Amino acid sequence: MSFDNIPILIILVLALIAKNQSVAMAAAILLIIKLLGFSSWFSVLESKGINIGITILTIAILAPLASGKITLRDMYDAVVSPIGLLAVITGVFAAWLGGRGVMFFKASPDTITSLILGTIVGISFFQGIAVGPLIAAGMLSLVAGLFGK
C-alpha cells in the first residue's frame, strides 16, 4: 500500500473511533476501489456522486409521504404552528446552505477532507452528530465570503 492511501486510512480510522458508520463505509469503499485498481471510477463518483446521494436522501425523506404515514393534514397542522413555520424557514436555510456547500466543494475540493475531519472531531469530542459536510461547506462558504475568500 502506498503513502497516498494514508489520508483515506486516517479518515477511516477516525470514523471508526467516532462510530460514524457513513464516513467509515465511504472511506472503506473508496479504499477498496483504489486497491482493486478501479481508480477510473473516481471521476464518475466525483461528478455524479453528490447528485446520486442527494437523490437517495430525498427518496428517504419523501418515503413517509408516499407510504401515507404523513398526510396532507399532518403537513398542514405542522406548518401552521409557530414551531412549524420556524421549521420551514430553517429547512429552507439548511437547503440553501447545502446548495452553497456543493458549489463550494466544486470550487475548493481541498476543503472536503478538512470538513470531514471537523465533523468527526465534533462527533467524537462534542457529542455532535454528522449533519453533513455539504451544510458545513455552506457555512464555510458564508464565513469565507466575509473574509473575501
Coordinates of N, CA and C in Angstrom, one line a residue:
M1 N 0.9 -1.2 0.0 CA 0.0 0.0 0.0 C 0.9 1.2 0.0
S2 N 0.5 2.2 -0.8 CA 1.4 3.4 -0.9 C 1.0 4.5 0.1
F3 N 1.8 5.5 0.2 CA 1.6 6.6 1.1 C 0.4 7.5 0.7
D4 N 0.0 7.4 -0.6 CA -1.2 8.2 -1.0 C -2.5 7.6 -0.4
N5 N -2.4 6.4 0.2 CA -3.6 5.9 0.8 C -3.8 6.3 2.3
I6 N -2.7 7.0 2.8 CA -2.8 7.3 4.2 C -3.9 8.3 4.6
P7 N -4.2 9.3 3.8 CA -5.3 10.2 4.1 C -6.6 9.5 4.3
I8 N -7.0 8.6 3.4 CA -8.2 7.9 3.4 C -8.2 6.9 4.6
L9 N -7.0 6.4 4.9 CA -6.9 5.5 6.1 C -7.1 6.3 7.4
I10 N -6.6 7.5 7.4 CA -6.8 8.3 8.6 C -8.2 8.6 8.8
I11 N -8.9 9.0 7.7 CA -10.3 9.2 7.8 C -11.1 8.0 8.2
L12 N -10.7 6.8 7.7 CA -11.4 5.6 8.1 C -11.2 5.3 9.6
V13 N -10.0 5.4 10.1 CA -9.7 5.2 11.5 C -10.5 6.2 12.4
L14 N -10.4 7.5 12.0 CA -11.2 8.5 12.8 C -12.7 8.2 12.8
A15 N -13.2 7.8 11.6 CA -14.6 7.5 11.6 C -15.0 6.3 12.4
L16 N -14.1 5.3 12.4 CA -14.4 4.1 13.3 C -14.3 4.5 14.8
I17 N -13.3 5.3 15.1 CA -13.2 5.7 16.5 C -14.5 6.5 16.9
A18 N -15.0 7.4 16.0 CA -16.1 8.2 16.3 C -17.4 7.4 16.1
K19 N -17.3 6.2 15.6 CA -18.5 5.4 15.3 C -19.4 6.0 14.3
N20 N -18.8 6.7 13.3 CA -19.6 7.3 12.2 C -19.6 6.3 11.1
Q21 N -20.7 5.5 11.0 CA -20.7 4.4 10.0 C -20.7 4.9 8.6
S22 N -21.4 6.1 8.3 CA -21.4 6.6 7.0 C -20.1 6.9 6.4
V23 N -19.3 7.7 7.2 CA -18.0 8.1 6.8 C -17.0 6.9 6.7
A24 N -17.1 6.0 7.7 CA -16.3 4.8 7.7 C -16.6 3.9 6.5
M25 N -17.9 3.7 6.2 CA -18.2 2.9 5.0 C -17.8 3.6 3.7
A26 N -17.9 4.9 3.6 CA -17.5 5.6 2.4 C -16.0 5.5 2.2
A27 N -15.2 5.7 3.3 CA -13.8 5.6 3.2 C -13.3 4.2 2.9
A28 N -14.0 3.2 3.5 CA -13.6 1.8 3.2 C -13.9 1.4 1.7
I29 N -15.1 1.9 1.2 CA -15.4 1.6 -0.2 C -14.4 2.2 -1.1
L30 N -14.1 3.5 -0.9 CA -13.1 4.2 -1.7 C -11.7 3.5 -1.7
L31 N -11.3 3.1 -0.5 CA -10.0 2.4 -0.4 C -10.1 1.1 -1.1
I32 N -11.1 0.4 -1.0 CA -11.3 -0.9 -1.8 C -11.2 -0.7 -3.3
I33 N -12.0 0.3 -3.7 CA -12.0 0.7 -5.1 C -10.6 0.9 -5.6
K34 N -9.8 1.7 -4.8 CA -8.5 2.1 -5.2 C -7.5 0.8 -5.2
L35 N -7.6 0.0 -4.1 CA -6.8 -1.1 -4.0 C -7.1 -2.2 -5.1
L36 N -8.3 -2.2 -5.6 CA -8.7 -3.2 -6.6 C -8.3 -2.7 -8.0
G37 N -7.8 -1.4 -8.1 CA -7.4 -0.9 -9.4 C -8.5 -0.3 -10.2
F38 N -9.6 0.1 -9.6 CA -10.7 0.7 -10.3 C -10.7 2.2 -10.1
S39 N -9.5 2.8 -10.1 CA -9.4 4.2 -9.9 C -10.1 5.1 -10.9
S40 N -10.4 4.5 -12.1 CA -11.1 5.3 -13.1 C -12.5 5.6 -12.7
W41 N -13.0 4.9 -11.7 CA -14.4 5.1 -11.2 C -14.5 6.4 -10.4
F42 N -13.3 6.9 -9.9 CA -13.3 8.1 -9.1 C -13.9 9.3 -9.8
S43 N -13.6 9.5 -11.1 CA -14.1 10.6 -11.8 C -15.6 10.6 -11.9
V44 N -16.2 9.4 -12.1 CA -17.6 9.2 -12.1 C -18.2 9.6 -10.7
L45 N -17.6 9.0 -9.7 CA -18.1 9.3 -8.3 C -18.0 10.8 -8.0
E46 N -16.9 11.4 -8.4 CA -16.8 12.9 -8.2 C -17.8 13.7 -8.9
S47 N -18.1 13.3 -10.2 CA -19.0 14.1 -11.0 C -20.5 13.8 -10.7
K48 N -20.8 12.6 -10.3 CA -22.2 12.2 -10.2 C -22.6 11.8 -8.7
G49 N -21.6 11.5 -7.9 CA -21.8 11.0 -6.5 C -22.8 11.9 -5.7
I50 N -22.5 13.2 -5.7 CA -23.4 14.0 -4.8 C -24.8 14.0 -5.3
N51 N -25.0 14.1 -6.6 CA -26.4 14.0 -7.1 C -27.1 12.7 -6.8
I52 N -26.4 11.6 -6.9 CA -26.9 10.3 -6.6 C -27.3 10.2 -5.1
G53 N -26.3 10.7 -4.3 CA -26.5 10.7 -2.8 C -27.7 11.5 -2.4
I54 N -27.8 12.7 -3.0 CA -28.9 13.6 -2.7 C -30.3 13.0 -3.1
T55 N -30.2 12.3 -4.3 CA -31.5 11.6 -4.7 C -31.9 10.5 -3.8
I56 N -30.9 9.7 -3.3 CA -31.3 8.7 -2.3 C -31.8 9.3 -1.0
L57 N -31.1 10.3 -0.6 CA -31.6 11.0 0.7 C -33.0 11.6 0.5
T58 N -33.3 12.2 -0.7 CA -34.6 12.7 -0.9 C -35.6 11.6 -1.0
I59 N -35.3 10.5 -1.5 CA -36.2 9.4 -1.5 C -36.6 8.9 -0.1
A60 N -35.5 8.9 0.8 CA -35.8 8.5 2.2 C -36.6 9.5 2.9
I61 N -36.4 10.8 2.6 CA -37.3 11.9 3.2 C -38.7 11.8 2.7
L62 N -38.9 11.5 1.4 CA -40.3 11.5 0.9 C -41.0 10.2 1.1
A63 N -40.3 9.2 1.5 CA -40.9 7.9 1.7 C -42.2 7.9 2.6
P64 N -42.1 8.6 3.8 CA -43.3 8.7 4.6 C -44.5 9.3 3.9
L65 N -44.2 10.2 3.0 CA -45.3 10.9 2.3 C -45.9 9.9 1.3
A66 N -45.1 9.2 0.6 CA -45.5 8.2 -0.4 C -46.3 7.0 0.3
S67 N -45.8 6.6 1.5 CA -46.4 5.5 2.1 C -47.7 5.9 2.9
G68 N -48.0 7.1 3.0 CA -49.2 7.6 3.7 C -49.0 7.8 5.2
K69 N -47.8 7.6 5.7 CA -47.6 7.8 7.1 C -47.7 9.3 7.5
I70 N -47.4 10.2 6.5 CA -47.6 11.6 6.7 C -48.6 12.0 5.6
T71 N -49.7 12.7 6.1 CA -50.8 13.1 5.2 C -50.7 14.6 5.0
L72 N -51.6 15.0 4.1 CA -51.7 16.5 3.8 C -52.1 17.2 5.1
R73 N -53.0 16.6 5.8 CA -53.5 17.2 7.1 C -52.3 17.3 8.1
D74 N -51.5 16.3 8.2 CA -50.3 16.3 9.1 C -49.4 17.5 8.7
M75 N -49.2 17.6 7.4 CA -48.3 18.7 6.9 C -48.9 20.1 7.2
Y76 N -50.2 20.2 7.0 CA -50.9 21.5 7.3 C -50.7 21.8 8.8
D77 N -51.1 20.8 9.6 CA -51.0 21.0 11.1 C -49.6 21.4 11.5
A78 N -48.6 20.8 10.9 CA -47.2 21.1 11.3 C -46.8 22.5 10.9
V79 N -47.3 22.9 9.7 CA -46.8 24.2 9.2 C -47.5 25.4 9.9
V80 N -48.7 25.3 10.3 CA -49.4 26.4 10.9 C -49.0 26.8 12.3
S81 N -48.3 25.9 13.0 CA -47.8 26.2 14.3 C -46.6 27.1 14.2
P82 N -46.3 27.9 15.3 CA -45.1 28.7 15.3 C -43.8 27.9 15.1
I83 N -43.7 26.8 15.7 CA -42.5 25.9 15.6 C -42.5 25.3 14.2
G84 N -43.6 25.0 13.6 CA -43.7 24.5 12.2 C -43.2 25.6 11.2
L85 N -43.6 26.8 11.4 CA -43.2 27.9 10.5 C -41.7 28.1 10.6
L86 N -41.2 28.0 11.8 CA -39.7 28.1 12.1 C -39.0 26.9 11.4
A87 N -39.6 25.8 11.5 CA -39.0 24.6 10.9 C -38.9 24.7 9.3
V88 N -40.0 25.3 8.7 CA -39.9 25.6 7.3 C -38.8 26.5 6.9
I89 N -38.7 27.6 7.7 CA -37.7 28.6 7.5 C -36.3 28.0 7.7
T90 N -36.1 27.2 8.7 CA -34.8 26.5 9.0 C -34.5 25.5 7.9
G91 N -35.5 24.8 7.4 CA -35.3 23.8 6.3 C -34.9 24.5 5.0
V92 N -35.5 25.7 4.7 CA -35.1 26.4 3.6 C -33.6 26.9 3.7
F93 N -33.3 27.4 4.9 CA -31.9 27.9 5.1 C -30.9 26.7 5.0
A94 N -31.2 25.6 5.6 CA -30.3 24.4 5.5 C -30.2 24.0 4.1
A95 N -31.3 23.9 3.3 CA -31.2 23.5 1.9 C -30.3 24.5 1.1
W96 N -30.5 25.8 1.4 CA -29.7 26.8 0.7 C -28.2 26.7 1.1
L97 N -28.0 26.4 2.4 CA -26.6 26.2 2.8 C -26.0 25.0 2.1
G98 N -26.8 23.9 2.0 CA -26.3 22.7 1.3 C -26.0 23.0 -0.2
G99 N -26.8 23.8 -0.8 CA -26.5 24.2 -2.2 C -25.2 25.0 -2.3
R100 N -25.0 25.9 -1.4 CA -23.8 26.7 -1.4 C -22.6 25.7 -1.1
G101 N -22.8 24.7 -0.3 CA -21.8 23.8 0.0 C -21.4 23.0 -1.2
V102 N -22.3 22.6 -2.1 CA -22.0 21.9 -3.3 C -21.1 22.8 -4.2
M103 N -21.5 24.0 -4.3 CA -20.7 25.0 -5.1 C -19.4 25.2 -4.5
F104 N -19.3 25.3 -3.2 CA -18.0 25.5 -2.6 C -17.1 24.3 -2.7
F105 N -17.6 23.1 -2.6 CA -16.8 21.9 -2.9 C -16.3 21.9 -4.3
K106 N -17.1 22.3 -5.2 CA -16.6 22.3 -6.6 C -15.5 23.3 -6.8
A107 N -15.6 24.4 -6.1 CA -14.6 25.5 -6.3 C -13.4 25.2 -5.4
S108 N -13.6 24.6 -4.3 CA -12.5 24.3 -3.3 C -12.5 22.9 -2.8
P109 N -12.2 21.9 -3.7 CA -12.3 20.5 -3.3 C -11.3 20.1 -2.2
D110 N -10.2 21.0 -2.0 CA -9.2 20.7 -1.0 C -9.8 20.8 0.4
T111 N -11.0 21.4 0.6 CA -11.6 21.6 1.9 C -12.4 20.4 2.4
I112 N -12.7 19.4 1.4 CA -13.5 18.3 1.8 C -13.0 17.5 2.9
T113 N -11.7 17.2 2.9 CA -11.1 16.4 3.9 C -11.1 17.1 5.3
S114 N -10.8 18.4 5.3 CA -10.9 19.2 6.5 C -12.3 19.2 7.1
L115 N -13.3 19.4 6.2 CA -14.7 19.4 6.7 C -15.1 18.1 7.3
I116 N -14.6 17.0 6.7 CA -15.0 15.7 7.2 C -14.2 15.4 8.5
L117 N -13.0 15.8 8.6 CA -12.2 15.7 9.8 C -12.9 16.5 11.0
G118 N -13.3 17.7 10.6 CA -14.0 18.6 11.6 C -15.3 17.9 12.1
T119 N -16.0 17.3 11.2 CA -17.3 16.6 11.5 C -17.0 15.4 12.5
I120 N -15.9 14.7 12.2 CA -15.5 13.5 13.0 C -15.1 14.0 14.4
V121 N -14.3 15.1 14.5 CA -13.9 15.6 15.8 C -15.2 16.1 16.6
G122 N -16.1 16.8 15.9 CA -17.3 17.2 16.6 C -18.1 16.0 17.1
I123 N -18.2 14.9 16.4 CA -18.9 13.7 16.8 C -18.2 13.1 18.0
S124 N -16.8 13.0 17.9 CA -16.0 12.3 18.9 C -15.9 13.0 20.2
F125 N -15.8 14.3 20.2 CA -15.5 15.0 21.4 C -16.5 16.0 21.9
F126 N -17.5 16.3 21.1 CA -18.5 17.3 21.5 C -20.0 16.7 21.4
Q127 N -20.1 15.4 21.4 CA -21.4 14.7 21.3 C -22.2 15.2 20.2
G128 N -21.6 15.6 19.1 CA -22.3 16.0 17.9 C -22.8 14.9 17.0
I129 N -23.5 15.2 16.0 CA -23.9 14.2 15.0 C -23.5 14.8 13.6
A130 N -23.4 13.9 12.7 CA -22.9 14.3 11.4 C -24.1 14.9 10.6
V131 N -24.1 16.3 10.5 CA -25.2 17.0 9.9 C -25.0 17.1 8.4
G132 N -23.8 16.7 8.0 CA -23.5 16.7 6.6 C -22.4 17.7 6.2
P133 N -21.4 17.2 5.5 CA -20.3 18.1 5.1 C -20.8 19.2 4.1
L134 N -21.9 18.9 3.4 CA -22.4 19.9 2.5 C -22.9 21.2 3.2
I135 N -23.6 21.0 4.3 CA -24.1 22.1 5.1 C -22.9 22.8 5.7
A136 N -22.0 22.0 6.2 CA -20.7 22.6 6.8 C -20.0 23.4 5.7
A137 N -19.9 22.9 4.5 CA -19.3 23.7 3.4 C -20.1 24.9 3.1
G138 N -21.4 24.9 3.2 CA -22.2 26.1 3.0 C -21.9 27.1 4.1
M139 N -21.8 26.7 5.3 CA -21.5 27.6 6.4 C -20.1 28.2 6.2
L140 N -19.1 27.3 5.8 CA -17.8 27.8 5.5 C -17.7 28.8 4.4
S141 N -18.6 28.6 3.3 CA -18.6 29.5 2.2 C -19.1 30.9 2.7
L142 N -20.0 30.9 3.6 CA -20.5 32.2 4.1 C -19.4 32.9 4.9
V143 N -18.7 32.2 5.8 CA -17.6 32.7 6.5 C -16.5 33.2 5.6
A144 N -16.1 32.3 4.7 CA -15.1 32.7 3.7 C -15.4 33.9 2.9
G145 N -16.7 34.0 2.6 CA -17.2 35.2 1.9 C -17.0 36.5 2.7
L146 N -17.2 36.4 4.0 CA -17.0 37.5 4.9 C -15.5 38.0 4.8
F147 N -14.6 37.1 4.6 CA -13.2 37.4 4.5 C -12.7 37.6 3.1
G148 N -13.6 37.6 2.1 CA -13.2 37.8 0.7 C -12.5 36.7 0.1
K149 N -12.7 35.4 0.6 CA -12.1 34.3 0.0 C -13.0 33.6 -1.0

